[in-house]
Coordinates of C-alpha atoms in Angstrom, one line a residue:
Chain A
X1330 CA 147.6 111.4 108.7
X1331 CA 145.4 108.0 108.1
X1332 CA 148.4 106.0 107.5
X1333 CA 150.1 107.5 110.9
X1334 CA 146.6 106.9 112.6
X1335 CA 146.9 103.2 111.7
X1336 CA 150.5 102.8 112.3
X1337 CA 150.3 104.3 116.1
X1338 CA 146.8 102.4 116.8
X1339 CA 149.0 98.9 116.2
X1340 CA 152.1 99.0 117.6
X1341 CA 150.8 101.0 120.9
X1342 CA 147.4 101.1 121.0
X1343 CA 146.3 97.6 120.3
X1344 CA 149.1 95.7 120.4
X1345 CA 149.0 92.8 118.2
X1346 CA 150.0 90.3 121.2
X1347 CA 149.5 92.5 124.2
X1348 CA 146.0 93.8 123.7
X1349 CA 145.1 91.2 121.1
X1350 CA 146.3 88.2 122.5
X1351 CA 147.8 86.9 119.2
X1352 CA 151.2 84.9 118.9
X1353 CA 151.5 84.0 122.1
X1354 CA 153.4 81.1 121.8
X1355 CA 156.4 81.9 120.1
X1356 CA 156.1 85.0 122.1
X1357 CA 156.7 82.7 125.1
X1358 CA 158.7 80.2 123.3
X1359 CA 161.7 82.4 121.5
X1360 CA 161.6 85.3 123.3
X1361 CA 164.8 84.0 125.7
X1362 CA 167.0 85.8 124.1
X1363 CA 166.8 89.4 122.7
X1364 CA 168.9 88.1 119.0
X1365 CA 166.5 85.3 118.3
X1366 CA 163.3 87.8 119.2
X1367 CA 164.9 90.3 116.6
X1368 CA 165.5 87.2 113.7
X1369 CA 161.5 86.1 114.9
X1370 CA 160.3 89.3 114.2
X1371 CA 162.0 90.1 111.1
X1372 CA 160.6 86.7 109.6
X1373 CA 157.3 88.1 110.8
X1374 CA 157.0 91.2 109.2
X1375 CA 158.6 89.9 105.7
X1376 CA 156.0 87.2 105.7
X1377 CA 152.9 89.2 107.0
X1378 CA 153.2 91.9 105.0
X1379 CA 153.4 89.8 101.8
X1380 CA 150.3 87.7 103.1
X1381 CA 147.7 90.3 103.9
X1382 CA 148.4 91.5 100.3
X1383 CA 147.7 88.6 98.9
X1384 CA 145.1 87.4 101.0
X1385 CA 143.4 90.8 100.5
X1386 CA 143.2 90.3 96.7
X1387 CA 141.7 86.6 97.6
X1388 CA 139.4 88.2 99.9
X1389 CA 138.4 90.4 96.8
X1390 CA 138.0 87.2 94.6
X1391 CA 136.3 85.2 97.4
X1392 CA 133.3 88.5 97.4
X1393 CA 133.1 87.9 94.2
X1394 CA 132.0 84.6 93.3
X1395 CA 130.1 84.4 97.1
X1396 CA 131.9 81.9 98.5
X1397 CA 133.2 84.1 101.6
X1398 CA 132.6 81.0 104.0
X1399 CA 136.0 79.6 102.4
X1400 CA 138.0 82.4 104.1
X1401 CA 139.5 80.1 106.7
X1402 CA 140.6 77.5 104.5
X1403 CA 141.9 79.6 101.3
X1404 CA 143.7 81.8 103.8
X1405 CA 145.5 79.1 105.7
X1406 CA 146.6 77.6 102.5
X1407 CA 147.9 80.7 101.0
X1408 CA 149.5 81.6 104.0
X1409 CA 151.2 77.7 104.5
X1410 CA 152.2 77.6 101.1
X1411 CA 153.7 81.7 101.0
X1412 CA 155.8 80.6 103.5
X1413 CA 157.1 77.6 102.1
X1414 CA 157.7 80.0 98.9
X1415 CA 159.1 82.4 100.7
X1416 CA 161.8 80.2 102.1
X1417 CA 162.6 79.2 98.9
X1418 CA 162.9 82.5 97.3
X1419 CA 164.6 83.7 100.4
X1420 CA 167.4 80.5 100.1
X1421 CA 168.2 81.4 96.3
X1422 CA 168.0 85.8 96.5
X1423 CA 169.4 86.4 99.8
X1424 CA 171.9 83.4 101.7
X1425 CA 172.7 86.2 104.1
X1426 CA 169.1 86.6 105.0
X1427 CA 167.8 83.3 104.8
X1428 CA 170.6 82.2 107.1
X1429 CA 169.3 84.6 110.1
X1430 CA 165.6 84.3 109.0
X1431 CA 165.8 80.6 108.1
X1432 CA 164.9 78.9 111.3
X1433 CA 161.8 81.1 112.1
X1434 CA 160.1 80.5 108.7
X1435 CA 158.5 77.1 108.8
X1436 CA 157.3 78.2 112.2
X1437 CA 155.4 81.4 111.2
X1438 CA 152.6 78.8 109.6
X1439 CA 151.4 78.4 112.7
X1440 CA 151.8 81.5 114.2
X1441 CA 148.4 83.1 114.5
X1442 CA 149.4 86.5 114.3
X1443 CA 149.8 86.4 110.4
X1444 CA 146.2 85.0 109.9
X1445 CA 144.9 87.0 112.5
X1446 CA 146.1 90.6 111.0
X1447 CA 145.4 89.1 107.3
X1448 CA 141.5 88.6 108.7
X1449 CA 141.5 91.7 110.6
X1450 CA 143.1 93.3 108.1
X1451 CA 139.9 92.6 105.2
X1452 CA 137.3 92.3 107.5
X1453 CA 137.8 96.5 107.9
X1454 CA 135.7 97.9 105.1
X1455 CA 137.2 101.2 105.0
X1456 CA 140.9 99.6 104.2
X1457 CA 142.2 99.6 100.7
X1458 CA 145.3 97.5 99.8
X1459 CA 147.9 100.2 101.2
X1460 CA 146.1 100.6 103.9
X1461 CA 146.5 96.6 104.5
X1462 CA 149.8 97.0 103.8
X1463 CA 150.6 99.6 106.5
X1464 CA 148.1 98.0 108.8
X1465 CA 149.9 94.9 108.3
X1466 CA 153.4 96.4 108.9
X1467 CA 152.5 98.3 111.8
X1468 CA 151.3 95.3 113.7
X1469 CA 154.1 93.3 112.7
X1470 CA 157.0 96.6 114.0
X1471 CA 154.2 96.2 117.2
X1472 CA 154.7 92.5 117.5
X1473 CA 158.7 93.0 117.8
X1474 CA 158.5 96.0 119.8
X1475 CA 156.3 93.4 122.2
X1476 CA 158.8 90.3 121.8
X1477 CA 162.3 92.6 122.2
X1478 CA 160.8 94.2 125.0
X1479 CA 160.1 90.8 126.6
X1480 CA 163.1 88.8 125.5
X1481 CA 165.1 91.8 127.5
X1482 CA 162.9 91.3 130.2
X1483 CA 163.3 87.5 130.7
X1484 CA 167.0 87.7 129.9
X1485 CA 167.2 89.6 133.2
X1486 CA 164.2 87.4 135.0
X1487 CA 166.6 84.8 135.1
X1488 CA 168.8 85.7 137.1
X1489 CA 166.1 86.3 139.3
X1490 CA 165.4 84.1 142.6
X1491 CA 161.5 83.0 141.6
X1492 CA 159.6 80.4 143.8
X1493 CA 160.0 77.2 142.6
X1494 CA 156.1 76.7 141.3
X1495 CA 156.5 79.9 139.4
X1496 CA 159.7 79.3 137.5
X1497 CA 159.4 79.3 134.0
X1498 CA 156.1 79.9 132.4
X1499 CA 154.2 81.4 135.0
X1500 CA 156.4 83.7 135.8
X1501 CA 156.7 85.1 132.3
X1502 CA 153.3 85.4 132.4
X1503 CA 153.1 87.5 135.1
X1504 CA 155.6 89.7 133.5
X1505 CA 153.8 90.0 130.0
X1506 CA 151.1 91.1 132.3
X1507 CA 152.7 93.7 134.1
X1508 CA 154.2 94.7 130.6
X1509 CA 150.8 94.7 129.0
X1510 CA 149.2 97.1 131.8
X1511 CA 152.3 99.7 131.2
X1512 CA 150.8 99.2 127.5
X1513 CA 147.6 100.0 128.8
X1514 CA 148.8 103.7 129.5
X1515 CA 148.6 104.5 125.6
X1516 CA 144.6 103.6 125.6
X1517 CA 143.3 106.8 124.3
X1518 CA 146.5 107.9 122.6
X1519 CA 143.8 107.7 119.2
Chain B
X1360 CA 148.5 53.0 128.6
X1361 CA 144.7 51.5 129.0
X1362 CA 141.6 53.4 127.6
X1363 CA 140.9 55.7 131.1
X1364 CA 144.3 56.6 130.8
X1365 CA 144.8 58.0 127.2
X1366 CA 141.3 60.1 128.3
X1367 CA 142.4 61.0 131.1
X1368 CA 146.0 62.7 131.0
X1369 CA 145.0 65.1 129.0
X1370 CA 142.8 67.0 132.4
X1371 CA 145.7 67.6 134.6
X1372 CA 149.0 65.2 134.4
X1373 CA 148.9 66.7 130.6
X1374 CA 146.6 69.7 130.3
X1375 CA 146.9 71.5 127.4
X1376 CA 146.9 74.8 128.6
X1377 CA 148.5 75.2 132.0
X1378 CA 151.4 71.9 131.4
X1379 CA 151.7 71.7 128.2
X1380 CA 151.5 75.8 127.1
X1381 CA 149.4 74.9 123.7
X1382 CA 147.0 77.5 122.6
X1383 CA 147.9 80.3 124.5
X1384 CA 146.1 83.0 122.3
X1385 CA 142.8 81.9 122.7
X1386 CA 143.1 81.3 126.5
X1387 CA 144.1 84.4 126.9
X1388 CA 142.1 86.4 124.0
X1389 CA 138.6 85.1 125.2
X1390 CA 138.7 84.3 128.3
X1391 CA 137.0 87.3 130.0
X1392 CA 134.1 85.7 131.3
X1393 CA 133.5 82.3 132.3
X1394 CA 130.7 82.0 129.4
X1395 CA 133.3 82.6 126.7
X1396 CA 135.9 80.2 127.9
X1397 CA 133.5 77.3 128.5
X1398 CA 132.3 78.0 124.8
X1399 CA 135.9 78.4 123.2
X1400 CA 136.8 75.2 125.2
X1401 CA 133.4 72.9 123.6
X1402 CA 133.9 74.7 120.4
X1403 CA 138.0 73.3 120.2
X1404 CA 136.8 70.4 121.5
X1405 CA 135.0 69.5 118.9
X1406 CA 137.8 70.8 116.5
X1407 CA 140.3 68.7 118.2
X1408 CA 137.8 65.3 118.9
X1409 CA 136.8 65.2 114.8
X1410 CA 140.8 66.5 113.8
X1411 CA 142.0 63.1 115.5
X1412 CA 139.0 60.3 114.1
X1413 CA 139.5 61.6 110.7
X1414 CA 143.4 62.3 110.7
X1415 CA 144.0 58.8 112.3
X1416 CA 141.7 57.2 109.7
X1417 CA 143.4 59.0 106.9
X1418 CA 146.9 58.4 107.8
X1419 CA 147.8 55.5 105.8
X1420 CA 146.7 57.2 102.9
X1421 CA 148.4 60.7 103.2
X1422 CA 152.0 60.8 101.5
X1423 CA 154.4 61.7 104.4
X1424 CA 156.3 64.7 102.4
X1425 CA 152.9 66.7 102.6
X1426 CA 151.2 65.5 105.6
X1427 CA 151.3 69.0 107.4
X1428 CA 149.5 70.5 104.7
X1429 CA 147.0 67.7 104.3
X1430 CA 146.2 68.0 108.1
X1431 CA 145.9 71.5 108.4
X1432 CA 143.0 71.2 105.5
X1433 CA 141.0 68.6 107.4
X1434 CA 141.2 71.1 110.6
X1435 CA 140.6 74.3 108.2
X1436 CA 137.3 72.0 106.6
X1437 CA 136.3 71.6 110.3
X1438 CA 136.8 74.7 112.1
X1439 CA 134.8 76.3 108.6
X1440 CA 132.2 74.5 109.8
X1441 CA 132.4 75.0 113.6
X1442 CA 131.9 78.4 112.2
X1443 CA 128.6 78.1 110.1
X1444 CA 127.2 76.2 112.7
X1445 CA 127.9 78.6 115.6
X1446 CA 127.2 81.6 113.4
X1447 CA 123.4 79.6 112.8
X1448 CA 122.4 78.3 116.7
X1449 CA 124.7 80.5 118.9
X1450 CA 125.5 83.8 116.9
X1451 CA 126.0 85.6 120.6
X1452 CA 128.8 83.5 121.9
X1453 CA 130.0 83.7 117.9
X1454 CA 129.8 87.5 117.8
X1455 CA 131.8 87.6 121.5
X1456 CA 134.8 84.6 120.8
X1457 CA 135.3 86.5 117.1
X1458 CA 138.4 86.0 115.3
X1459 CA 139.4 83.4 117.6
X1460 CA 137.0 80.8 115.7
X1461 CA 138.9 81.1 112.6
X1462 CA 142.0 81.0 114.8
X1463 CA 141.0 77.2 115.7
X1464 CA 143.3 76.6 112.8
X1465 CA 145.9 77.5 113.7
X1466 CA 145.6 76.6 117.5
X1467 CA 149.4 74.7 118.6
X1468 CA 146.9 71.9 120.3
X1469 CA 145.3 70.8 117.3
X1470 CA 147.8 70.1 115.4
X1471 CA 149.9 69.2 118.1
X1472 CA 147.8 66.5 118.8
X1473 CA 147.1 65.2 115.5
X1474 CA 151.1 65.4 115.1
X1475 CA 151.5 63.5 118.5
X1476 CA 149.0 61.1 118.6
X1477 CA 146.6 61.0 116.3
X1478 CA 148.7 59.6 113.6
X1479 CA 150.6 56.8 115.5
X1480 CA 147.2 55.3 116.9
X1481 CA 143.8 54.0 115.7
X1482 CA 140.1 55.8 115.5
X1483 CA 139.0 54.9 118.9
X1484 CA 142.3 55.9 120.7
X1485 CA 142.4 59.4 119.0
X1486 CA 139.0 60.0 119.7
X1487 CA 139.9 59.9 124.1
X1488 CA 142.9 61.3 123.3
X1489 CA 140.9 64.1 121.6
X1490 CA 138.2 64.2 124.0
X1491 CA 140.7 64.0 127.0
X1492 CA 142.7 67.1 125.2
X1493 CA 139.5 69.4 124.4
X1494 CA 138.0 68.4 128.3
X1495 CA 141.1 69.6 130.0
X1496 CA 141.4 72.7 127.7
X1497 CA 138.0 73.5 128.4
X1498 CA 138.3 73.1 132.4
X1499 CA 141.4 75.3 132.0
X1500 CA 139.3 78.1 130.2
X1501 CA 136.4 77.8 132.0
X1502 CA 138.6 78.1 135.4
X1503 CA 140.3 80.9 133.6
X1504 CA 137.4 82.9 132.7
X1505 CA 135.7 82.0 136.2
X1506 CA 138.4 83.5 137.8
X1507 CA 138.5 86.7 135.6
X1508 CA 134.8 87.0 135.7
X1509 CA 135.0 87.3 139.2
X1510 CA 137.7 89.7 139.9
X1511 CA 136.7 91.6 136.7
X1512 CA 133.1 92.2 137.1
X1513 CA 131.9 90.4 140.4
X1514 CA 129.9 87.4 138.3
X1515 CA 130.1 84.1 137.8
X1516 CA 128.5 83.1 134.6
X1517 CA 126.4 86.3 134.3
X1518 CA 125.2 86.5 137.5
X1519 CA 125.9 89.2 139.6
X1520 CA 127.5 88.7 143.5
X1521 CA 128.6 91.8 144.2
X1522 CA 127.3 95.4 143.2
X1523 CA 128.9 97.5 140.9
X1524 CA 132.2 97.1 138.9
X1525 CA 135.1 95.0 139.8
X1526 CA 138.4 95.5 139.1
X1527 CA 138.5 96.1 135.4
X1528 CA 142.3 95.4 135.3
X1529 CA 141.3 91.9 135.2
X1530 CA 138.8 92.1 132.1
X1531 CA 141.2 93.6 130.0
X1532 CA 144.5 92.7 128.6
X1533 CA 146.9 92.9 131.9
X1534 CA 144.6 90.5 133.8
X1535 CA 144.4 87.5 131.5
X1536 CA 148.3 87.5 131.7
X1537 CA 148.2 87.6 135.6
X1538 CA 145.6 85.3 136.7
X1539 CA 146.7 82.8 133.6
X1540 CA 150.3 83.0 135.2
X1541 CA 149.1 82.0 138.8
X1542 CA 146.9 79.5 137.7
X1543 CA 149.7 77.7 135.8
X1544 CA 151.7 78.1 139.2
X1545 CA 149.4 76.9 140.8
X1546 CA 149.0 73.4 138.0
X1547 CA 152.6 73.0 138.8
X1548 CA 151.9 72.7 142.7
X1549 CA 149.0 70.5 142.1
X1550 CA 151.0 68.2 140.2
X1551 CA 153.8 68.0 142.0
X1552 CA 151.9 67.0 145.4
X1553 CA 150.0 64.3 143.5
X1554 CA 152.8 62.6 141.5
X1555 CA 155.0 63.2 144.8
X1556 CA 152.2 60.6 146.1
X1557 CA 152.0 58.1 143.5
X1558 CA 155.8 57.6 144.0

């Protein structure tokens, strides 16, 4: 029931980038084309999921020597170098995968959903690891619900006649909003 | 490109946030009162001013096969501090802008900028580059949160104009979308008029 609480909360609730404003910009970057949003997201959730584990465990080490102010910097690291591993591990395991993954990996460094849920994530006292885990999954099935919803959107906004000033950006900025406001009817779902 | 003009581009003919679409999350994520955005804005200005003098002094010495890394430790050193300090003097505005300090690190601009400027040019270069880069973020957040702030809850940097609530739409998630949309519309047409004159 605690897991389904969490899992509901993230993808509908507080949507990782329509409530919480995080990964926006590969959320307006990629997200032409419904195939490339799908390969985005996939990298996303492999790589988030691995890093809020880990950075949960360094969170644990971090509490226990007192040094919680290098939270930033140890996470960041972990993350930039997990990625890097991943990639590599990905490359040797899994051609297949890497191939459709590949391209999104280096940018996931600097994509601030997977420090974001990895700090949100340990900064809840009442989560244990699973419940990292899930929480971290959840938000990254929420993030790619959010981007294939959007890629749809925009493949169809093109075809669109759009003033000239609002082509482009702005205009798929007014459509995450109106997307983010039908979002807004789950507040209260739990 | 003279001194006034590496400072300046970075306000409108290359503003960070409404031409150049860096650091979407925490324009959006923070910017629900006018407050908040000016204080994000100082607080990556700072991030982004320091980023450039020490990443342009460093340079020579950084290996190129791991000057990512190396760059994204000088910004994670500096937003750790951002953080102490503004935990110490300002712990309100801390409290409010929340995860989004941490997420300095990981802001596009900052590392954009070190990537794009910082480590072709000298010190003094970076630094207006930098300070250009964090002024027209700031404007853009400020503007941004102004305009939120108004709509949302009928106040302008904490003062009240107008009884009661505004339209909450606009403090919450939907709005920052919307009125972040128009205002980059509205970027465009202000740059288009003004370059349209130059020529």
């Amino acid at each position: 029931m605690e897991y389904l609480l969490i899992i509901i909360s993230a993808i509908f609730v507080n949507n990782v980038v329509l409530a919480k404003f995080l990964g926006i910009c590969p959320f307006i970057g990629v997200s032409n084309k419904v195939k490339t949003a799908i390969g985005m997201s996939g990298a996303v959730a492999f790589v988030m999921v691995i890093a809020t584990l880990v950075t949960f465990y360094i969170q644990k080490l971090l509490d226990m020597y007192h040094i919680e102010f290098m939270q930033t910097i140890t996470f960041i690291l972990v993350i930039a170098s997990l990625v890097q591993m991943v990639e590599i591990v990905l490359k040797k395991v899994s051609p297949a995968l890497y191939q459709s993954l590949g391209i999104f990996l280096p940018l996931i460094t600097t994509n601030c959903t997977v420090l974001g849920v990895a700090i949100l994530a340990v900064s809840e006292p009442a989560y244990g690891a699973a419940e990292a885990a899930v929480f971290a999954l959840a938000n990254a099935l929420g993030y790619g619900l959010a981007l294939v919803i959007f890629a749809g959107l925009r493949e169809q906004l093109e075809l669109a006649e759009v003033p000239s000033a609002m082509k482009g950006v702005p205009i798929a900025f007014i459509t995450a909003g109106i997307l983010a406001l039908a979002f807004m009817g789950f507040s209260g779902l739990c | 490109m003279s001194k006034f003009q590496i400072f300046s581009k970075g306000i409108l003919k290359e503003n960070p946030a409404l031409v150049l679409i860096l650091g979407m999350c925490p324009t959006l994520g923070v910017t629900t009162s006018a407050i908040n955005g000016l204080g994000m804005g100082v607080a990556t200005m700072f991030v982004v001013v320091l980023s450039n003098i020490i990443i342009s002094l460093i340079k020579n010495i950084i290996p190129n096969n791991v000057h990512i890394p190396a760059y994204i430790v000088v910004i994670a050193s500096l937003v750790t501090i951002l953080q102490l300090v503004m935990e110490a003097y300002v712990p309100a505005l801390y409290d409010s802008l929340g995860l989004f300090i941490p997420l300095i690190v990981v802001n596009c601009l900052v590392l954009g900028r070190a990537e794009a400027f910082a480590n072709k040019n000298n010190a003094i270069d970076s630094a207006l580059d930098g300070l250009g880069m964090g002024l027209g973020f700031t404007l853009a957040l400020t503007v941004l949160g102004a305009a939120r702030e108004m709509l949302g809850s009928g106040s302008i940097f904490g003062l009240k104009f107008i009884e009661g609530d505004g339209i909450i739409g606009f403090v919450l998630a939907p709005g920052a979308f919307l009125v972040l949309g128009l205002l980059i519309a509205g970027a465009n047409l202000l740059s288009k008029k003004i370059y349209k004159k130059e020529e």
